[in-house]
């Protein structure tokens, strides 16, 4: 029986690699083994009677509930027949038995969750928190709309975002930004941050960290410098030798003239503010100075979203600075 399984695996799942008459002949010596039923089902899986195939697989699993091969074939059968609740049960068991095959399992889950006739049953049948989180991330990465992401999340009554909720939410929003659905991305992000005022040009202007990325600040900690939120604003160190992104935020500024300014700054002579269109094109790259207003223009085409960065900029000779930025403000400029 073990040799049959090895032959099956070496044959990359080809049931014809198994000597089925031989293992059937050994069944009298090992009457409780599952392999004869598993590989009989596998041999008939394509073109055989689905009812007979399922009966073989059910017998195999009664004999060995940990048979990965039997469960995989049963999962494929259940998915083909759109039996979502039973398929989800197999996916959640196989996720424990075969953690290295999560990609294969999630592809089946994604299929069931996006097929109109199985979507509702699939979402109601999911119990495992990890599977729910992976499904949401995979939906986003597969190009699901903002409406589908929010609908999926809301269907999970007991779903918990966990301690790193900002990273989880960002993993659903960022694919929408990469695909160019900026309004959809903002809608998903705003759902989880209802206190964010929609009319603001920049969020969390005092750097208190209450709004997560990408439309709130993301701070970085690397070998060339770091940033963190504090009651005094954005603080940290820049080590002066190599360029370092310290904090960034995604903006959705409409075409027009804007101005950015900073308040309550300390030792920011090595820091710059940089604003780029997400598609292409730099709008600003200027030193951060107290009470200095910096103007920039958002063009009418090709710049629907922007990336705002606080950057440590190398100088000669290199010098470590401990900086502080108490607040940032973006508004329309007087030319508008």
CSV table of C-alpha atoms in Angstrom, one decimal:
chain,number,residue,atom,x,y,z
A,1,UNK,CA,0.0,0.0,0.0
A,2,UNK,CA,2.9,2.3,0.9
A,3,UNK,CA,4.6,1.5,-2.4
A,4,UNK,CA,1.4,2.4,-4.3
A,5,UNK,CA,1.2,5.8,-2.7
A,6,UNK,CA,4.9,6.4,-3.5
A,7,UNK,CA,4.3,5.4,-7.1
A,8,UNK,CA,1.3,7.7,-7.3
A,9,UNK,CA,3.3,10.7,-5.9
A,10,UNK,CA,6.3,10.0,-8.2
A,11,UNK,CA,3.8,9.9,-11.1
A,12,UNK,CA,2.7,13.4,-10.1
A,13,UNK,CA,-0.8,12.2,-9.2
A,14,UNK,CA,-1.3,10.0,-12.2
A,15,UNK,CA,-3.6,7.1,-11.0
A,16,UNK,CA,-2.3,4.9,-13.9
A,17,UNK,CA,1.1,4.8,-12.1
A,18,UNK,CA,-0.5,2.6,-9.5
A,19,UNK,CA,-0.8,-1.1,-10.0
A,20,UNK,CA,-4.5,-1.3,-9.0
A,21,UNK,CA,-5.0,-5.1,-9.4
A,22,UNK,CA,-2.0,-5.7,-7.2
A,23,UNK,CA,-3.1,-3.5,-4.3
A,24,UNK,CA,-6.7,-5.0,-4.6
A,25,UNK,CA,-5.1,-8.4,-4.3
A,26,UNK,CA,-3.4,-7.4,-1.0
A,27,UNK,CA,-6.7,-6.1,0.5
A,28,UNK,CA,-7.4,-9.4,2.2
A,29,UNK,CA,-4.1,-9.1,4.0
A,30,UNK,CA,-4.7,-5.5,5.1
A,31,UNK,CA,-8.5,-5.2,5.1
A,32,UNK,CA,-8.6,-1.8,6.8
A,33,UNK,CA,-6.3,0.1,4.4
A,34,UNK,CA,-7.7,3.0,2.4
A,35,UNK,CA,-5.5,2.9,-0.7
A,36,UNK,CA,-7.5,0.4,-2.8
A,37,UNK,CA,-10.5,2.6,-2.5
A,38,UNK,CA,-8.6,5.9,-3.0
A,39,UNK,CA,-6.9,4.8,-6.1
A,40,UNK,CA,-10.0,3.1,-7.5
A,41,UNK,CA,-11.7,6.4,-7.2
A,42,UNK,CA,-8.8,8.2,-8.8
A,43,UNK,CA,-8.8,5.8,-11.7
A,44,UNK,CA,-12.5,6.5,-12.3
A,45,UNK,CA,-12.4,10.2,-11.5
A,46,UNK,CA,-12.3,11.3,-15.1
A,47,UNK,CA,-15.3,9.9,-16.9
A,48,UNK,CA,-16.6,7.5,-14.3
A,49,UNK,CA,-19.8,7.6,-12.3
A,50,UNK,CA,-19.5,10.5,-9.8
A,51,UNK,CA,-21.7,8.6,-7.3
A,52,UNK,CA,-19.4,5.5,-7.3
A,53,UNK,CA,-16.3,7.7,-7.1
A,54,UNK,CA,-17.7,9.5,-4.0
A,55,UNK,CA,-18.6,6.2,-2.4
A,56,UNK,CA,-15.1,4.9,-2.8
A,57,UNK,CA,-13.7,8.1,-1.3
A,58,UNK,CA,-16.0,8.1,1.6
A,59,UNK,CA,-15.0,4.5,2.4
A,60,UNK,CA,-11.4,5.5,2.1
A,61,UNK,CA,-11.9,8.3,4.6
A,62,UNK,CA,-13.7,6.1,7.0
A,63,UNK,CA,-10.7,3.9,7.1
A,64,UNK,CA,-8.2,6.7,7.2
A,65,UNK,CA,-9.5,10.2,8.0
A,66,UNK,CA,-6.0,11.6,7.4
A,67,UNK,CA,-5.7,10.4,3.8
A,68,UNK,CA,-4.7,13.5,2.0
A,69,UNK,CA,-5.1,12.0,-1.5
A,70,UNK,CA,-8.7,10.9,-0.7
A,71,UNK,CA,-9.6,14.3,0.6
A,72,UNK,CA,-8.1,16.1,-2.4
A,73,UNK,CA,-10.1,14.0,-4.8
A,74,UNK,CA,-13.2,14.4,-2.7
A,75,UNK,CA,-12.7,18.2,-2.6
A,76,UNK,CA,-12.4,18.3,-6.4
A,77,UNK,CA,-15.5,16.3,-6.8
A,78,UNK,CA,-17.5,18.5,-4.4
A,79,UNK,CA,-16.2,21.7,-6.1
A,80,UNK,CA,-17.2,20.3,-9.5
A,81,UNK,CA,-20.7,19.6,-8.2
A,82,UNK,CA,-21.0,23.1,-6.5
A,83,UNK,CA,-21.5,21.5,-3.1
A,84,UNK,CA,-19.9,24.5,-1.3
A,85,UNK,CA,-20.5,23.7,2.4
A,86,UNK,CA,-19.1,20.2,2.1
A,87,UNK,CA,-16.1,21.5,0.0
A,88,UNK,CA,-15.3,24.1,2.7
A,89,UNK,CA,-15.2,21.3,5.3
A,90,UNK,CA,-12.6,19.5,3.2
A,91,UNK,CA,-10.6,22.7,2.6
A,92,UNK,CA,-10.4,23.5,6.3
A,93,UNK,CA,-9.3,19.9,7.2
A,94,UNK,CA,-6.7,19.9,4.4
A,95,UNK,CA,-5.4,23.3,5.5
A,96,UNK,CA,-4.3,21.5,8.7
A,97,UNK,CA,-3.1,18.3,7.0
A,98,UNK,CA,-1.3,20.1,4.1
A,99,UNK,CA,-0.3,23.6,5.1
A,100,UNK,CA,2.2,23.6,2.2
A,101,UNK,CA,-0.8,23.4,-0.3
A,102,UNK,CA,-2.6,26.5,0.9
A,103,UNK,CA,-2.3,28.0,-2.6
A,104,UNK,CA,-4.2,25.1,-4.2
A,105,UNK,CA,-6.8,25.1,-1.4
A,106,UNK,CA,-7.3,28.8,-1.6
A,107,UNK,CA,-7.8,28.7,-5.4
A,108,UNK,CA,-10.7,26.4,-4.8
A,109,UNK,CA,-12.1,28.6,-2.1
A,110,UNK,CA,-11.7,31.7,-4.3
A,111,UNK,CA,-13.6,29.9,-7.1
A,112,UNK,CA,-16.5,29.0,-4.8
A,113,UNK,CA,-16.6,32.5,-3.2
A,114,UNK,CA,-16.8,34.2,-6.6
A,115,UNK,CA,-19.2,31.9,-8.4
A,116,UNK,CA,-22.7,33.4,-8.0
A,117,UNK,CA,-24.5,30.1,-7.3
A,118,UNK,CA,-22.1,29.1,-4.5
A,119,UNK,CA,-20.9,32.4,-3.1
A,120,UNK,CA,-23.5,32.8,-0.3
A,121,UNK,CA,-23.2,29.2,0.9
A,122,UNK,CA,-19.4,29.4,0.8
A,123,UNK,CA,-19.2,32.5,3.0
A,124,UNK,CA,-21.7,31.1,5.5
A,125,UNK,CA,-19.8,27.8,5.7
A,126,UNK,CA,-16.4,29.3,6.5
A,127,UNK,CA,-15.5,28.9,10.2
A,128,UNK,CA,-11.7,29.2,10.3
A,129,UNK,CA,-10.5,32.8,11.0
A,130,UNK,CA,-7.3,32.2,9.0
A,131,UNK,CA,-9.2,31.0,6.0
A,132,UNK,CA,-11.5,34.0,6.1
A,133,UNK,CA,-8.5,36.4,6.2
A,134,UNK,CA,-6.8,34.6,3.4
A,135,UNK,CA,-9.9,34.7,1.3
A,136,UNK,CA,-10.3,38.4,1.7
A,137,UNK,CA,-6.6,39.0,0.7
A,138,UNK,CA,-6.9,36.7,-2.3
A,139,UNK,CA,-10.1,38.3,-3.4
A,140,UNK,CA,-8.4,41.7,-3.4
A,141,UNK,CA,-5.3,40.3,-5.2
A,142,UNK,CA,-7.5,38.6,-7.8
A,143,UNK,CA,-9.1,41.9,-8.7
A,144,UNK,CA,-12.3,41.9,-6.7
A,145,UNK,CA,-14.2,45.1,-6.6
A,146,UNK,CA,-14.5,47.3,-3.5
A,147,UNK,CA,-18.2,46.2,-3.2
A,148,UNK,CA,-17.3,42.5,-3.2
A,149,UNK,CA,-14.5,43.0,-0.6
A,150,UNK,CA,-16.8,44.9,1.8
A,151,UNK,CA,-19.7,42.5,1.2
A,152,UNK,CA,-17.4,39.5,2.0
A,153,UNK,CA,-16.1,41.1,5.1
A,154,UNK,CA,-19.6,42.0,6.4
A,155,UNK,CA,-20.8,38.5,5.8
A,156,UNK,CA,-18.4,37.2,8.4
A,157,UNK,CA,-20.2,38.2,11.6
A,158,UNK,CA,-17.5,37.0,14.0
A,159,UNK,CA,-14.4,38.0,11.9
A,160,UNK,CA,-11.7,39.7,14.0
A,161,UNK,CA,-9.2,42.0,12.4
A,162,UNK,CA,-6.6,41.1,15.0
A,163,UNK,CA,-3.7,43.1,16.5
A,164,UNK,CA,-2.2,44.2,13.2
A,165,UNK,CA,-5.5,45.5,11.7
A,166,UNK,CA,-3.8,48.3,9.8
A,167,UNK,CA,-1.7,45.8,7.8
A,168,UNK,CA,-4.7,43.6,7.1
A,169,UNK,CA,-6.9,46.5,5.9
A,170,UNK,CA,-4.0,47.8,3.8
A,171,UNK,CA,-3.7,44.3,2.1
A,172,UNK,CA,-7.3,44.7,0.9
A,173,UNK,CA,-6.9,48.3,-0.2
A,174,UNK,CA,-3.5,48.3,-1.9
A,175,UNK,CA,-4.5,46.0,-4.8
A,176,UNK,CA,-7.4,48.4,-5.6
A,177,UNK,CA,-4.9,51.2,-5.8
A,178,UNK,CA,-2.5,49.2,-8.0
A,179,UNK,CA,-5.4,48.5,-10.3
A,180,UNK,CA,-6.3,52.2,-10.5
A,181,UNK,CA,-9.6,51.9,-8.6
A,182,UNK,CA,-8.7,54.8,-6.3
A,183,UNK,CA,-12.3,55.7,-5.4
A,184,UNK,CA,-13.0,52.0,-4.5
A,185,UNK,CA,-9.8,51.8,-2.4
A,186,UNK,CA,-10.8,55.0,-0.5
A,187,UNK,CA,-14.3,53.5,0.0
A,188,UNK,CA,-12.9,50.3,1.6
A,189,UNK,CA,-10.4,52.3,3.7
A,190,UNK,CA,-13.0,54.8,4.9
A,191,UNK,CA,-15.3,51.9,6.0
A,192,UNK,CA,-12.8,51.0,8.6
A,193,UNK,CA,-11.9,54.6,9.5
A,194,UNK,CA,-15.3,56.3,9.7
A,195,UNK,CA,-13.8,59.2,11.7
A,196,UNK,CA,-11.7,60.3,8.7
A,197,UNK,CA,-13.2,63.5,7.2
A,198,UNK,CA,-13.6,63.1,3.5
A,199,UNK,CA,-12.8,66.7,2.6
A,200,UNK,CA,-9.3,66.6,4.0
A,201,UNK,CA,-6.3,66.7,1.6
A,202,UNK,CA,-4.0,64.9,4.0
A,203,UNK,CA,-5.0,62.7,6.9
A,204,UNK,CA,-3.6,62.6,10.4
A,205,UNK,CA,-1.9,65.9,10.1
A,206,UNK,CA,-0.6,65.7,13.6
A,207,UNK,CA,1.0,62.3,13.1
A,208,UNK,CA,-0.7,60.5,16.0
A,209,UNK,CA,-1.0,57.2,14.1
A,210,UNK,CA,-4.8,56.8,14.5
A,211,UNK,CA,-5.4,56.2,10.8
A,212,UNK,CA,-3.7,53.4,9.1
A,213,UNK,CA,-2.2,53.2,5.6
A,214,UNK,CA,-2.4,53.7,2.8
A,215,UNK,CA,-4.5,56.8,3.1
A,216,UNK,CA,-3.1,57.3,6.6
A,217,UNK,CA,0.6,57.4,7.5
A,218,UNK,CA,2.8,54.4,7.2
A,219,UNK,CA,6.1,54.8,9.1
A,220,UNK,CA,9.4,53.0,8.4
A,221,UNK,CA,12.2,51.5,10.5
A,222,UNK,CA,15.3,50.7,8.6
A,223,UNK,CA,19.1,50.7,8.7
A,224,UNK,CA,19.2,54.3,7.4
A,225,UNK,CA,16.7,55.8,9.7
A,226,UNK,CA,13.3,55.4,11.4
A,227,UNK,CA,10.1,57.2,12.3
A,228,UNK,CA,7.5,56.7,14.9
A,229,UNK,CA,4.3,58.4,16.1
A,230,UNK,CA,4.3,60.4,19.3
A,231,UNK,CA,2.3,62.9,21.2
A,232,UNK,CA,4.7,65.5,19.8
A,233,UNK,CA,4.2,64.5,16.2
A,234,UNK,CA,6.5,62.4,13.9
A,235,UNK,CA,9.8,61.8,15.6
A,236,UNK,CA,12.8,59.6,14.9
A,237,UNK,CA,16.4,59.6,13.6
A,238,UNK,CA,18.0,59.8,10.2
A,239,UNK,CA,21.6,58.5,10.1
A,240,UNK,CA,22.7,60.7,7.3
A,241,UNK,CA,24.5,58.4,5.0
A,242,UNK,CA,21.9,57.0,2.6
A,243,UNK,CA,18.5,58.1,1.5
A,244,UNK,CA,15.7,56.7,3.6
A,245,UNK,CA,11.9,56.8,3.3
A,246,UNK,CA,10.7,57.6,6.8
A,247,UNK,CA,6.9,58.0,6.3
A,248,UNK,CA,4.4,58.0,3.4
A,249,UNK,CA,0.8,58.4,2.6
A,250,UNK,CA,-1.4,58.0,-0.5
A,251,UNK,CA,-3.2,61.2,-1.6
A,252,UNK,CA,-6.2,61.7,-3.9
A,253,UNK,CA,-5.8,65.3,-4.9
A,254,UNK,CA,-7.8,66.6,-7.8
A,255,UNK,CA,-6.1,68.8,-10.5
A,256,UNK,CA,-5.2,72.2,-9.3
A,257,UNK,CA,-2.7,74.3,-7.2
A,258,UNK,CA,-1.8,73.2,-3.7
A,259,UNK,CA,0.5,74.3,-0.9
A,260,UNK,CA,2.1,72.2,1.8
A,261,UNK,CA,3.5,73.5,5.1
A,262,UNK,CA,4.9,72.2,8.3
A,263,UNK,CA,4.7,73.3,12.0
A,264,UNK,CA,6.6,72.6,15.2
A,265,UNK,CA,9.6,71.1,13.5
A,266,UNK,CA,13.1,70.4,15.0
A,267,UNK,CA,16.3,69.5,13.1
A,268,UNK,CA,14.6,68.8,9.7
A,269,UNK,CA,17.4,70.3,7.6
A,270,UNK,CA,18.2,66.8,6.3
A,271,UNK,CA,14.6,65.9,5.6
A,272,UNK,CA,12.6,66.5,2.4
A,273,UNK,CA,9.0,66.3,1.4
A,274,UNK,CA,8.5,64.5,-1.9
A,275,UNK,CA,5.2,64.1,-3.8
A,276,UNK,CA,4.9,62.0,-6.9
A,277,UNK,CA,2.0,60.9,-9.2
A,278,UNK,CA,1.4,57.2,-8.6
A,279,UNK,CA,1.6,56.6,-12.4
A,280,UNK,CA,4.6,58.8,-13.2
A,281,UNK,CA,5.9,62.3,-12.6
A,282,UNK,CA,7.3,64.2,-9.6
A,283,UNK,CA,5.3,67.1,-8.3
A,284,UNK,CA,7.6,68.2,-5.4
A,285,UNK,CA,10.9,67.5,-3.8
A,286,UNK,CA,11.8,70.2,-1.3
A,287,UNK,CA,13.5,70.6,2.1
A,288,UNK,CA,11.2,70.7,5.1
A,289,UNK,CA,11.4,74.0,6.9
A,290,UNK,CA,9.4,75.6,9.6
A,291,UNK,CA,6.8,78.1,8.4
A,292,UNK,CA,7.8,77.8,4.7
A,293,UNK,CA,5.0,77.2,2.3
A,294,UNK,CA,5.8,75.0,-0.7
A,295,UNK,CA,3.5,75.2,-3.7
A,296,UNK,CA,2.9,72.4,-6.2
A,297,UNK,CA,0.6,71.7,-9.1
A,298,UNK,CA,-1.4,68.5,-9.8
A,299,UNK,CA,-1.9,68.2,-13.6
A,300,UNK,CA,-5.3,67.6,-15.2
A,301,UNK,CA,-4.3,64.3,-16.8
A,302,UNK,CA,-2.5,61.2,-15.5
A,303,UNK,CA,-2.2,62.0,-11.9
A,304,UNK,CA,-5.4,60.8,-10.2
A,305,UNK,CA,-3.5,59.6,-7.1
A,306,UNK,CA,-0.2,60.7,-5.5
A,307,UNK,CA,2.3,59.4,-3.0
A,308,UNK,CA,3.5,61.8,-0.2
A,309,UNK,CA,6.8,60.9,1.3
A,310,UNK,CA,8.9,62.2,4.2
A,311,UNK,CA,12.5,61.4,3.3
A,312,UNK,CA,15.8,61.5,4.9
A,313,UNK,CA,18.3,63.1,2.4
A,314,UNK,CA,22.0,62.5,2.6
A,315,UNK,CA,24.3,65.4,3.1
A,316,UNK,CA,28.1,65.9,3.3
A,317,UNK,CA,29.5,65.3,5.8
A,318,UNK,CA,27.0,62.7,7.0
A,319,UNK,CA,25.4,63.5,10.4
A,320,UNK,CA,22.8,61.7,12.5
A,321,UNK,CA,19.9,63.9,13.3
A,322,UNK,CA,17.0,63.5,15.7
A,323,UNK,CA,14.1,65.2,14.1
A,324,UNK,CA,10.5,66.1,14.9
A,325,UNK,CA,7.6,67.2,12.7
A,326,UNK,CA,4.7,68.4,14.8
A,327,UNK,CA,2.2,68.8,11.9
A,328,UNK,CA,1.8,68.9,8.2
A,329,UNK,CA,-0.9,70.8,6.3
A,330,UNK,CA,-2.0,70.7,2.6
A,331,UNK,CA,-4.4,73.2,1.2
A,332,UNK,CA,-5.3,74.9,-2.0
A,333,UNK,CA,-2.9,77.6,-2.9
A,334,UNK,CA,-3.8,81.3,-3.3
A,335,UNK,CA,-3.4,81.0,-7.0
A,336,UNK,CA,-6.6,79.0,-7.0
